[in-house]
Amino acid sequence: MNVPATTDALTAAEAAAYLTRLGVAAPEAPTLGALASLHRAHLMTVPFENLDIMRGRPIRLDRASLVAKLVDARRGGYCYELNGLFALLLRSLGYAVDLVSARVALPGGGLTAEFDHVALVVTSPDLSEPVLADVGFGDAFVEPLPLRDGFERDERGKGVGLVRRDETWVYRERPDGGPWQDQFVFTTTPHPLADFEPRNEWQQSSPESHFTRSRVASRLTPTGRVTVSGQRLITTTHGRREESELADDAAVEAALADQIGLVVA
């Protein structure tokens, strides 16, 4: 049995402000249904975005910085920020949460480095089994996945699921009518968020990091997803994808505000 790397949680005031940001009430108990509602609300409300990186602003992972950015300033972030703060919220609501290191599958084969992505393994006395939660991988699964070998589920026109290979778990997706494709692999070894700091520094500074190359901001919607990628606005509605070119920086800022809900001071 893994020993949790940390039990850090939010204060009552921080948790209340975070729940207000998500537009949900505090659950009465740490159940699977409550976790699913929190997970979905987070994906729809707190965007996946790298705007600070593109502006040369450092990404800080201490609790005060995460609360100030994601809750007080109503911003988004990337995996270390989104899953890092979501873990603190879940602990304050009675869930036990482990941060786990994930390696992302590359298009040409192989995997990224250890600590390239952080995901969450969540348990509680009200859950019959551990589940995988992740509000920081962009367009992935909408609700937590049972940590069960061979589990599959259809979500919004694609399959999502988990398989186990030796001591490693694999999150994978199956596009409508296509084969299963690995997305990331992980073990259930728990880590403090501080273990991800070196990779966080690399992600925001290396020219090899895709986060330093182009602007991205994206969130789930009731009917699909809306994304600003570079100078493009991409809207997916019931599986139908539409793209439009944003003429200039003013158009980008307007799309970020009107479509994503982001105003960057």
PDB file of C-alpha atoms in Angstrom:
ATOM      1  CA  MET A   1       0.000   0.000   0.000  1.00  0.00           C
ATOM      2  CA  ASN A   2       1.347   3.404  -0.984  1.00  0.00           C
ATOM      3  CA  VAL A   3       1.894   5.977   1.740  1.00  0.00           C
ATOM      4  CA  PRO A   4       0.534   9.404   0.704  1.00  0.00           C
ATOM      5  CA  ALA A   5       3.301  11.860  -0.142  1.00  0.00           C
ATOM      6  CA  THR A   6       1.330  14.718   1.388  1.00  0.00           C
ATOM      7  CA  THR A   7      -1.981  15.448   3.055  1.00  0.00           C
ATOM      8  CA  ASP A   8      -1.979  19.191   2.327  1.00  0.00           C
ATOM      9  CA  ALA A   9      -5.451  20.698   1.905  1.00  0.00           C
ATOM     10  CA  LEU A  10      -7.099  24.092   1.484  1.00  0.00           C
ATOM     11  CA  THR A  11      -8.407  26.162   4.350  1.00  0.00           C
ATOM     12  CA  ALA A  12     -12.193  26.346   4.743  1.00  0.00           C
ATOM     13  CA  ALA A  13     -12.221  29.850   3.266  1.00  0.00           C
ATOM     14  CA  GLU A  14     -10.079  28.836   0.288  1.00  0.00           C
ATOM     15  CA  ALA A  15     -12.233  25.776  -0.389  1.00  0.00           C
ATOM     16  CA  ALA A  16     -15.418  27.858  -0.212  1.00  0.00           C
ATOM     17  CA  ALA A  17     -14.017  30.395  -2.686  1.00  0.00           C
ATOM     18  CA  TYR A  18     -12.869  27.592  -5.007  1.00  0.00           C
ATOM     19  CA  LEU A  19     -16.316  25.955  -4.967  1.00  0.00           C
ATOM     20  CA  THR A  20     -17.878  29.334  -5.753  1.00  0.00           C
ATOM     21  CA  ARG A  21     -15.482  29.622  -8.696  1.00  0.00           C
ATOM     22  CA  LEU A  22     -16.689  26.215  -9.912  1.00  0.00           C
ATOM     23  CA  GLY A  23     -20.321  27.110  -9.334  1.00  0.00           C
ATOM     24  CA  VAL A  24     -21.043  24.074  -7.151  1.00  0.00           C
ATOM     25  CA  ALA A  25     -21.983  23.507  -3.528  1.00  0.00           C
ATOM     26  CA  ALA A  26     -19.822  21.574  -1.094  1.00  0.00           C
ATOM     27  CA  PRO A  27     -20.800  17.888  -1.227  1.00  0.00           C
ATOM     28  CA  GLU A  28     -22.322  16.316   1.854  1.00  0.00           C
ATOM     29  CA  ALA A  29     -19.972  13.320   1.580  1.00  0.00           C
ATOM     30  CA  PRO A  30     -16.917  12.349  -0.518  1.00  0.00           C
ATOM     31  CA  THR A  31     -18.868  10.124  -2.917  1.00  0.00           C
ATOM     32  CA  LEU A  32     -18.184   9.139  -6.519  1.00  0.00           C
ATOM     33  CA  GLY A  33     -21.151  11.165  -7.711  1.00  0.00           C
ATOM     34  CA  ALA A  34     -19.891  14.276  -5.953  1.00  0.00           C
ATOM     35  CA  LEU A  35     -16.404  13.767  -7.386  1.00  0.00           C
ATOM     36  CA  ALA A  36     -17.826  13.367 -10.893  1.00  0.00           C
ATOM     37  CA  SER A  37     -19.776  16.616 -10.522  1.00  0.00           C
ATOM     38  CA  LEU A  38     -16.700  18.484  -9.277  1.00  0.00           C
ATOM     39  CA  HIS A  39     -14.558  17.025 -12.074  1.00  0.00           C
ATOM     40  CA  ARG A  40     -17.003  18.025 -14.809  1.00  0.00           C
ATOM     41  CA  ALA A  41     -17.549  21.496 -13.330  1.00  0.00           C
ATOM     42  CA  HIS A  42     -13.794  22.079 -13.186  1.00  0.00           C
ATOM     43  CA  LEU A  43     -13.319  21.152 -16.842  1.00  0.00           C
ATOM     44  CA  MET A  44     -16.128  23.488 -17.875  1.00  0.00           C
ATOM     45  CA  THR A  45     -15.087  26.413 -15.675  1.00  0.00           C
ATOM     46  CA  VAL A  46     -11.299  26.486 -15.234  1.00  0.00           C
ATOM     47  CA  PRO A  47      -9.525  26.514 -18.619  1.00  0.00           C
ATOM     48  CA  PHE A  48      -6.451  24.613 -19.654  1.00  0.00           C
ATOM     49  CA  GLU A  49      -4.119  27.432 -20.747  1.00  0.00           C
ATOM     50  CA  ASN A  50      -0.491  28.539 -21.076  1.00  0.00           C
ATOM     51  CA  LEU A  51      -0.945  32.292 -21.419  1.00  0.00           C
ATOM     52  CA  ASP A  52       1.501  33.182 -18.625  1.00  0.00           C
ATOM     53  CA  ILE A  53       4.214  31.099 -20.278  1.00  0.00           C
ATOM     54  CA  MET A  54       3.686  32.908 -23.575  1.00  0.00           C
ATOM     55  CA  ARG A  55       4.035  36.231 -21.713  1.00  0.00           C
ATOM     56  CA  GLY A  56       7.193  35.169 -19.898  1.00  0.00           C
ATOM     57  CA  ARG A  57       5.570  34.982 -16.482  1.00  0.00           C
ATOM     58  CA  PRO A  58       6.811  32.219 -14.147  1.00  0.00           C
ATOM     59  CA  ILE A  59       4.508  29.348 -13.186  1.00  0.00           C
ATOM     60  CA  ARG A  60       4.616  28.925  -9.412  1.00  0.00           C
ATOM     61  CA  LEU A  61       3.225  25.836  -7.710  1.00  0.00           C
ATOM     62  CA  ASP A  62       2.971  26.914  -4.070  1.00  0.00           C
ATOM     63  CA  ARG A  63      -0.547  26.946  -2.634  1.00  0.00           C
ATOM     64  CA  ALA A  64      -0.829  30.724  -2.310  1.00  0.00           C
ATOM     65  CA  SER A  65       0.152  31.253  -5.949  1.00  0.00           C
ATOM     66  CA  LEU A  66      -2.266  28.589  -7.190  1.00  0.00           C
ATOM     67  CA  VAL A  67      -5.181  30.005  -5.202  1.00  0.00           C
ATOM     68  CA  ALA A  68      -4.366  33.568  -6.279  1.00  0.00           C
ATOM     69  CA  LYS A  69      -4.258  32.634  -9.961  1.00  0.00           C
ATOM     70  CA  LEU A  70      -6.976  30.000 -10.421  1.00  0.00           C
ATOM     71  CA  VAL A  71      -9.477  31.164  -7.790  1.00  0.00           C
ATOM     72  CA  ASP A  72      -8.948  34.869  -7.097  1.00  0.00           C
ATOM     73  CA  ALA A  73      -7.927  35.923 -10.625  1.00  0.00           C
ATOM     74  CA  ARG A  74     -10.282  33.372 -12.244  1.00  0.00           C
ATOM     75  CA  ARG A  75      -7.538  32.111 -14.529  1.00  0.00           C
ATOM     76  CA  GLY A  76      -6.657  28.626 -15.742  1.00  0.00           C
ATOM     77  CA  GLY A  77      -3.357  26.836 -16.056  1.00  0.00           C
ATOM     78  CA  TYR A  78      -1.723  23.591 -17.108  1.00  0.00           C
ATOM     79  CA  CYS A  79      -1.518  20.194 -15.446  1.00  0.00           C
ATOM     80  CA  TYR A  80       0.696  21.023 -12.456  1.00  0.00           C
ATOM     81  CA  GLU A  81      -1.482  23.999 -11.563  1.00  0.00           C
ATOM     82  CA  LEU A  82      -4.901  22.522 -12.343  1.00  0.00           C
ATOM     83  CA  ASN A  83      -4.417  19.089 -10.811  1.00  0.00           C
ATOM     84  CA  GLY A  84      -2.221  20.482  -8.040  1.00  0.00           C
ATOM     85  CA  LEU A  85      -4.942  22.794  -6.761  1.00  0.00           C
ATOM     86  CA  PHE A  86      -7.791  20.353  -7.473  1.00  0.00           C
ATOM     87  CA  ALA A  87      -6.032  17.809  -5.253  1.00  0.00           C
ATOM     88  CA  LEU A  88      -5.958  20.325  -2.392  1.00  0.00           C
ATOM     89  CA  LEU A  89      -9.672  21.003  -2.835  1.00  0.00           C
ATOM     90  CA  LEU A  90     -10.564  17.312  -2.870  1.00  0.00           C
ATOM     91  CA  ARG A  91      -8.594  16.676   0.328  1.00  0.00           C
ATOM     92  CA  SER A  92     -10.427  19.520   2.033  1.00  0.00           C
ATOM     93  CA  LEU A  93     -13.706  17.797   1.069  1.00  0.00           C
ATOM     94  CA  GLY A  94     -12.758  14.450   2.607  1.00  0.00           C
ATOM     95  CA  TYR A  95     -11.098  12.619  -0.283  1.00  0.00           C
ATOM     96  CA  ALA A  96      -7.634  11.077  -0.090  1.00  0.00           C
ATOM     97  CA  VAL A  97      -5.607  12.111  -3.139  1.00  0.00           C
ATOM     98  CA  ASP A  98      -2.243  10.972  -4.472  1.00  0.00           C
ATOM     99  CA  LEU A  99      -0.393  12.937  -7.138  1.00  0.00           C
ATOM    100  CA  VAL A 100       1.111  10.482  -9.619  1.00  0.00           C
ATOM    101  CA  SER A 101       3.700  10.976 -12.332  1.00  0.00           C
ATOM    102  CA  ALA A 102       2.627  10.316 -15.917  1.00  0.00           C
ATOM    103  CA  ARG A 103       4.568  10.066 -19.166  1.00  0.00           C
ATOM    104  CA  VAL A 104       2.744  11.202 -22.295  1.00  0.00           C
ATOM    105  CA  ALA A 105       2.637   9.032 -25.413  1.00  0.00           C
ATOM    106  CA  LEU A 106       4.396  10.664 -28.383  1.00  0.00           C
ATOM    107  CA  PRO A 107       2.835  10.622 -31.872  1.00  0.00           C
ATOM    108  CA  GLY A 108       5.825   8.826 -33.376  1.00  0.00           C
ATOM    109  CA  GLY A 109       6.112   6.311 -30.546  1.00  0.00           C
ATOM    110  CA  GLY A 110       7.829   6.416 -27.185  1.00  0.00           C
ATOM    111  CA  LEU A 111       7.054   8.446 -24.092  1.00  0.00           C
ATOM    112  CA  THR A 112       7.968  11.811 -22.630  1.00  0.00           C
ATOM    113  CA  ALA A 113      10.107  12.117 -19.507  1.00  0.00           C
ATOM    114  CA  GLU A 114       8.999  11.171 -15.996  1.00  0.00           C
ATOM    115  CA  PHE A 115       6.974  13.932 -14.277  1.00  0.00           C
ATOM    116  CA  ASP A 116       5.929  15.323 -17.664  1.00  0.00           C
ATOM    117  CA  HIS A 117       2.313  15.189 -16.517  1.00  0.00           C
ATOM    118  CA  VAL A 118       0.625  14.938 -13.121  1.00  0.00           C
ATOM    119  CA  ALA A 119      -2.607  13.009 -12.596  1.00  0.00           C
ATOM    120  CA  LEU A 120      -4.607  12.149  -9.477  1.00  0.00           C
ATOM    121  CA  VAL A 121      -5.549   8.851  -7.848  1.00  0.00           C
ATOM    122  CA  VAL A 122      -8.499   9.452  -5.534  1.00  0.00           C
ATOM    123  CA  THR A 123      -9.939   7.298  -2.756  1.00  0.00           C
ATOM    124  CA  SER A 124     -12.383   7.700   0.110  1.00  0.00           C
ATOM    125  CA  PRO A 125     -14.426   5.430   2.389  1.00  0.00           C
ATOM    126  CA  ASP A 126     -17.404   6.268   0.152  1.00  0.00           C
ATOM    127  CA  LEU A 127     -15.663   4.996  -3.011  1.00  0.00           C
ATOM    128  CA  SER A 128     -15.732   1.271  -3.742  1.00  0.00           C
ATOM    129  CA  GLU A 129     -12.375   1.472  -5.572  1.00  0.00           C
ATOM    130  CA  PRO A 130      -9.688   4.050  -6.408  1.00  0.00           C
ATOM    131  CA  VAL A 131     -10.371   6.308  -9.390  1.00  0.00           C
ATOM    132  CA  LEU A 132      -8.229   8.313 -11.786  1.00  0.00           C
ATOM    133  CA  ALA A 133      -9.040  12.027 -11.902  1.00  0.00           C
ATOM    134  CA  ASP A 134      -7.436  14.546 -14.250  1.00  0.00           C
ATOM    135  CA  VAL A 135      -8.557  18.116 -14.927  1.00  0.00           C
ATOM    136  CA  GLY A 136      -5.251  19.065 -16.552  1.00  0.00           C
ATOM    137  CA  PHE A 137      -4.872  17.005 -19.738  1.00  0.00           C
ATOM    138  CA  GLY A 138      -7.023  19.069 -22.064  1.00  0.00           C
ATOM    139  CA  ASP A 139      -9.554  17.074 -24.059  1.00  0.00           C
ATOM    140  CA  ALA A 140      -9.472  13.825 -22.071  1.00  0.00           C
ATOM    141  CA  PHE A 141     -12.134  12.089 -19.955  1.00  0.00           C
ATOM    142  CA  VAL A 142     -15.009  14.122 -18.522  1.00  0.00           C
ATOM    143  CA  GLU A 143     -15.636  12.103 -15.365  1.00  0.00           C
ATOM    144  CA  PRO A 144     -13.183  10.076 -13.223  1.00  0.00           C
ATOM    145  CA  LEU A 145     -12.263   6.562 -14.355  1.00  0.00           C
ATOM    146  CA  PRO A 146     -12.302   3.545 -12.032  1.00  0.00           C
ATOM    147  CA  LEU A 147      -8.752   2.283 -11.603  1.00  0.00           C
ATOM    148  CA  ARG A 148      -9.724  -1.059 -13.072  1.00  0.00           C
ATOM    149  CA  ASP A 149      -7.863  -3.071 -15.693  1.00  0.00           C
ATOM    150  CA  GLY A 150      -9.796  -3.113 -18.965  1.00  0.00           C
ATOM    151  CA  PHE A 151     -12.329  -0.465 -17.962  1.00  0.00           C
ATOM    152  CA  GLU A 152     -13.921   1.262 -20.966  1.00  0.00           C
ATOM    153  CA  ARG A 153     -16.578   3.919 -21.378  1.00  0.00           C
ATOM    154  CA  ASP A 154     -17.988   5.969 -24.241  1.00  0.00           C
ATOM    155  CA  GLU A 155     -17.846   9.729 -23.766  1.00  0.00           C
ATOM    156  CA  ARG A 156     -18.879  12.285 -26.361  1.00  0.00           C
ATOM    157  CA  GLY A 157     -18.149  10.210 -29.428  1.00  0.00           C
ATOM    158  CA  LYS A 158     -14.963   8.520 -28.255  1.00  0.00           C
ATOM    159  CA  GLY A 159     -13.977   5.659 -25.999  1.00  0.00           C
ATOM    160  CA  VAL A 160     -11.926   6.283 -22.860  1.00  0.00           C
ATOM    161  CA  GLY A 161     -10.420   3.644 -20.615  1.00  0.00           C
ATOM    162  CA  LEU A 162      -7.598   2.126 -18.621  1.00  0.00           C
ATOM    163  CA  VAL A 163      -5.481  -0.979 -19.028  1.00  0.00           C
ATOM    164  CA  ARG A 164      -2.716  -2.319 -16.846  1.00  0.00           C
ATOM    165  CA  ARG A 165       0.626  -3.453 -18.241  1.00  0.00           C
ATOM    166  CA  ASP A 166       2.768  -5.025 -15.536  1.00  0.00           C
ATOM    167  CA  GLU A 167       3.129  -2.302 -12.865  1.00  0.00           C
ATOM    168  CA  THR A 168       2.067   0.477 -15.218  1.00  0.00           C
ATOM    169  CA  TRP A 169      -1.384   1.876 -15.929  1.00  0.00           C
ATOM    170  CA  VAL A 170      -2.242   3.250 -19.369  1.00  0.00           C
ATOM    171  CA  TYR A 171      -4.917   5.830 -20.071  1.00  0.00           C
ATOM    172  CA  ARG A 172      -6.081   5.410 -23.647  1.00  0.00           C
ATOM    173  CA  GLU A 173      -8.712   6.716 -26.045  1.00  0.00           C
ATOM    174  CA  ARG A 174     -10.511   5.292 -29.046  1.00  0.00           C
ATOM    175  CA  PRO A 175     -11.762   7.784 -31.633  1.00  0.00           C
ATOM    176  CA  ASP A 176     -15.168   6.931 -33.040  1.00  0.00           C
ATOM    177  CA  GLY A 177     -14.644   3.844 -35.186  1.00  0.00           C
ATOM    178  CA  GLY A 178     -10.876   3.797 -34.696  1.00  0.00           C
ATOM    179  CA  PRO A 179      -8.344   1.742 -32.725  1.00  0.00           C
ATOM    180  CA  TRP A 180      -7.315   2.382 -29.110  1.00  0.00           C
ATOM    181  CA  GLN A 181      -4.501   4.918 -28.754  1.00  0.00           C
ATOM    182  CA  ASP A 182      -2.321   5.329 -25.652  1.00  0.00           C
ATOM    183  CA  GLN A 183      -2.422   8.839 -24.178  1.00  0.00           C
ATOM    184  CA  PHE A 184      -0.282   8.575 -21.047  1.00  0.00           C
ATOM    185  CA  VAL A 185       1.151   5.944 -18.726  1.00  0.00           C
ATOM    186  CA  PHE A 186       1.555   6.149 -14.960  1.00  0.00           C
ATOM    187  CA  THR A 187       2.169   4.222 -11.778  1.00  0.00           C
ATOM    188  CA  THR A 188       0.348   4.763  -8.494  1.00  0.00           C
ATOM    189  CA  THR A 189       3.492   5.830  -6.617  1.00  0.00           C
ATOM    190  CA  PRO A 190       2.524   9.058  -4.780  1.00  0.00           C
ATOM    191  CA  HIS A 191       4.589  12.236  -5.051  1.00  0.00           C
ATOM    192  CA  PRO A 192       4.473  15.697  -3.508  1.00  0.00           C
ATOM    193  CA  LEU A 193       3.945  18.481  -6.033  1.00  0.00           C
ATOM    194  CA  ALA A 194       7.523  19.591  -5.340  1.00  0.00           C
ATOM    195  CA  ASP A 195       8.759  16.507  -7.235  1.00  0.00           C
ATOM    196  CA  PHE A 196       7.289  18.016 -10.410  1.00  0.00           C
ATOM    197  CA  GLU A 197       9.119  21.339 -10.017  1.00  0.00           C
ATOM    198  CA  PRO A 198      12.100  20.530 -12.295  1.00  0.00           C
ATOM    199  CA  ARG A 199       9.784  19.463 -15.113  1.00  0.00           C
ATOM    200  CA  ASN A 200       7.585  22.491 -14.487  1.00  0.00           C
ATOM    201  CA  GLU A 201      10.646  24.669 -15.014  1.00  0.00           C
ATOM    202  CA  TRP A 202      11.472  22.800 -18.224  1.00  0.00           C
ATOM    203  CA  GLN A 203       7.931  23.036 -19.574  1.00  0.00           C
ATOM    204  CA  GLN A 204       7.853  26.816 -19.228  1.00  0.00           C
ATOM    205  CA  SER A 205      11.367  27.579 -20.457  1.00  0.00           C
ATOM    206  CA  SER A 206      12.628  24.977 -22.939  1.00  0.00           C
ATOM    207  CA  PRO A 207      12.253  25.675 -26.668  1.00  0.00           C
ATOM    208  CA  GLU A 208      11.511  21.945 -26.967  1.00  0.00           C
ATOM    209  CA  SER A 209       8.397  22.298 -24.802  1.00  0.00           C
ATOM    210  CA  HIS A 210       5.207  22.727 -26.818  1.00  0.00           C
ATOM    211  CA  PHE A 211       3.973  25.120 -24.117  1.00  0.00           C
ATOM    212  CA  THR A 212       6.608  27.700 -25.150  1.00  0.00           C
ATOM    213  CA  ARG A 213       5.758  27.519 -28.845  1.00  0.00           C
ATOM    214  CA  SER A 214       2.149  28.599 -29.215  1.00  0.00           C
ATOM    215  CA  ARG A 215      -0.752  30.035 -27.252  1.00  0.00           C
ATOM    216  CA  VAL A 216      -3.499  27.622 -26.146  1.00  0.00           C
ATOM    217  CA  ALA A 217      -6.602  28.082 -24.012  1.00  0.00           C
ATOM    218  CA  SER A 218      -9.390  25.530 -23.925  1.00  0.00           C
ATOM    219  CA  ARG A 219     -12.385  24.471 -21.884  1.00  0.00           C
ATOM    220  CA  LEU A 220     -15.180  21.929 -21.989  1.00  0.00           C
ATOM    221  CA  THR A 221     -18.681  23.130 -22.939  1.00  0.00           C
ATOM    222  CA  PRO A 222     -22.078  21.470 -22.513  1.00  0.00           C
ATOM    223  CA  THR A 223     -22.030  20.472 -26.188  1.00  0.00           C
ATOM    224  CA  GLY A 224     -18.313  20.010 -26.885  1.00  0.00           C
ATOM    225  CA  ARG A 225     -15.247  22.192 -26.481  1.00  0.00           C
ATOM    226  CA  VAL A 226     -13.984  25.658 -27.347  1.00  0.00           C
ATOM    227  CA  THR A 227     -10.285  26.388 -27.899  1.00  0.00           C
ATOM    228  CA  VAL A 228      -8.073  29.296 -28.849  1.00  0.00           C
ATOM    229  CA  SER A 229      -4.931  27.860 -30.454  1.00  0.00           C
ATOM    230  CA  GLY A 230      -2.439  30.373 -31.774  1.00  0.00           C
ATOM    231  CA  GLN A 231      -4.530  32.689 -33.955  1.00  0.00           C
ATOM    232  CA  ARG A 232      -7.391  30.196 -34.420  1.00  0.00           C
ATOM    233  CA  LEU A 233     -10.726  29.803 -32.669  1.00  0.00           C
ATOM    234  CA  ILE A 234     -11.813  26.143 -32.713  1.00  0.00           C
ATOM    235  CA  THR A 235     -15.320  25.176 -31.660  1.00  0.00           C
ATOM    236  CA  THR A 236     -16.567  21.592 -31.461  1.00  0.00           C
ATOM    237  CA  THR A 237     -20.328  21.125 -31.112  1.00  0.00           C
ATOM    238  CA  HIS A 238     -21.812  17.614 -30.959  1.00  0.00           C
ATOM    239  CA  GLY A 239     -18.725  16.320 -32.769  1.00  0.00           C
ATOM    240  CA  ARG A 240     -18.763  18.967 -35.504  1.00  0.00           C
ATOM    241  CA  ARG A 241     -15.565  21.015 -35.637  1.00  0.00           C
ATOM    242  CA  GLU A 242     -15.429  24.592 -36.909  1.00  0.00           C
ATOM    243  CA  GLU A 243     -12.335  26.797 -37.174  1.00  0.00           C
ATOM    244  CA  SER A 244     -11.941  30.501 -37.803  1.00  0.00           C
ATOM    245  CA  GLU A 245      -8.870  32.709 -38.077  1.00  0.00           C
ATOM    246  CA  LEU A 246      -8.524  35.505 -35.524  1.00  0.00           C
ATOM    247  CA  ALA A 247      -7.391  38.604 -37.368  1.00  0.00           C
ATOM    248  CA  ASP A 248      -5.204  40.254 -34.736  1.00  0.00           C
ATOM    249  CA  ASP A 249      -4.308  40.390 -31.045  1.00  0.00           C
ATOM    250  CA  ALA A 250      -7.502  42.289 -30.253  1.00  0.00           C
ATOM    251  CA  ALA A 251      -9.554  39.487 -31.800  1.00  0.00           C
ATOM    252  CA  VAL A 252      -7.590  36.920 -29.793  1.00  0.00           C
ATOM    253  CA  GLU A 253      -8.198  38.805 -26.541  1.00  0.00           C
ATOM    254  CA  ALA A 254     -11.902  39.072 -27.364  1.00  0.00           C
ATOM    255  CA  ALA A 255     -12.155  35.346 -28.082  1.00  0.00           C
ATOM    256  CA  LEU A 256     -10.339  34.500 -24.853  1.00  0.00           C
ATOM    257  CA  ALA A 257     -12.751  36.668 -22.879  1.00  0.00           C
ATOM    258  CA  ASP A 258     -16.001  35.805 -24.667  1.00  0.00           C
ATOM    259  CA  GLN A 259     -15.433  32.122 -25.468  1.00  0.00           C
ATOM    260  CA  ILE A 260     -13.003  30.867 -22.797  1.00  0.00           C
ATOM    261  CA  GLY A 261     -13.836  33.284 -19.974  1.00  0.00           C
ATOM    262  CA  LEU A 262     -10.262  34.517 -19.618  1.00  0.00           C
ATOM    263  CA  VAL A 263      -9.180  38.096 -19.054  1.00  0.00           C
ATOM    264  CA  VAL A 264      -5.430  38.331 -18.531  1.00  0.00           C
ATOM    265  CA  ALA A 265      -4.273  41.459 -16.746  1.00  0.00           C
TER     266      ALA A 265
END
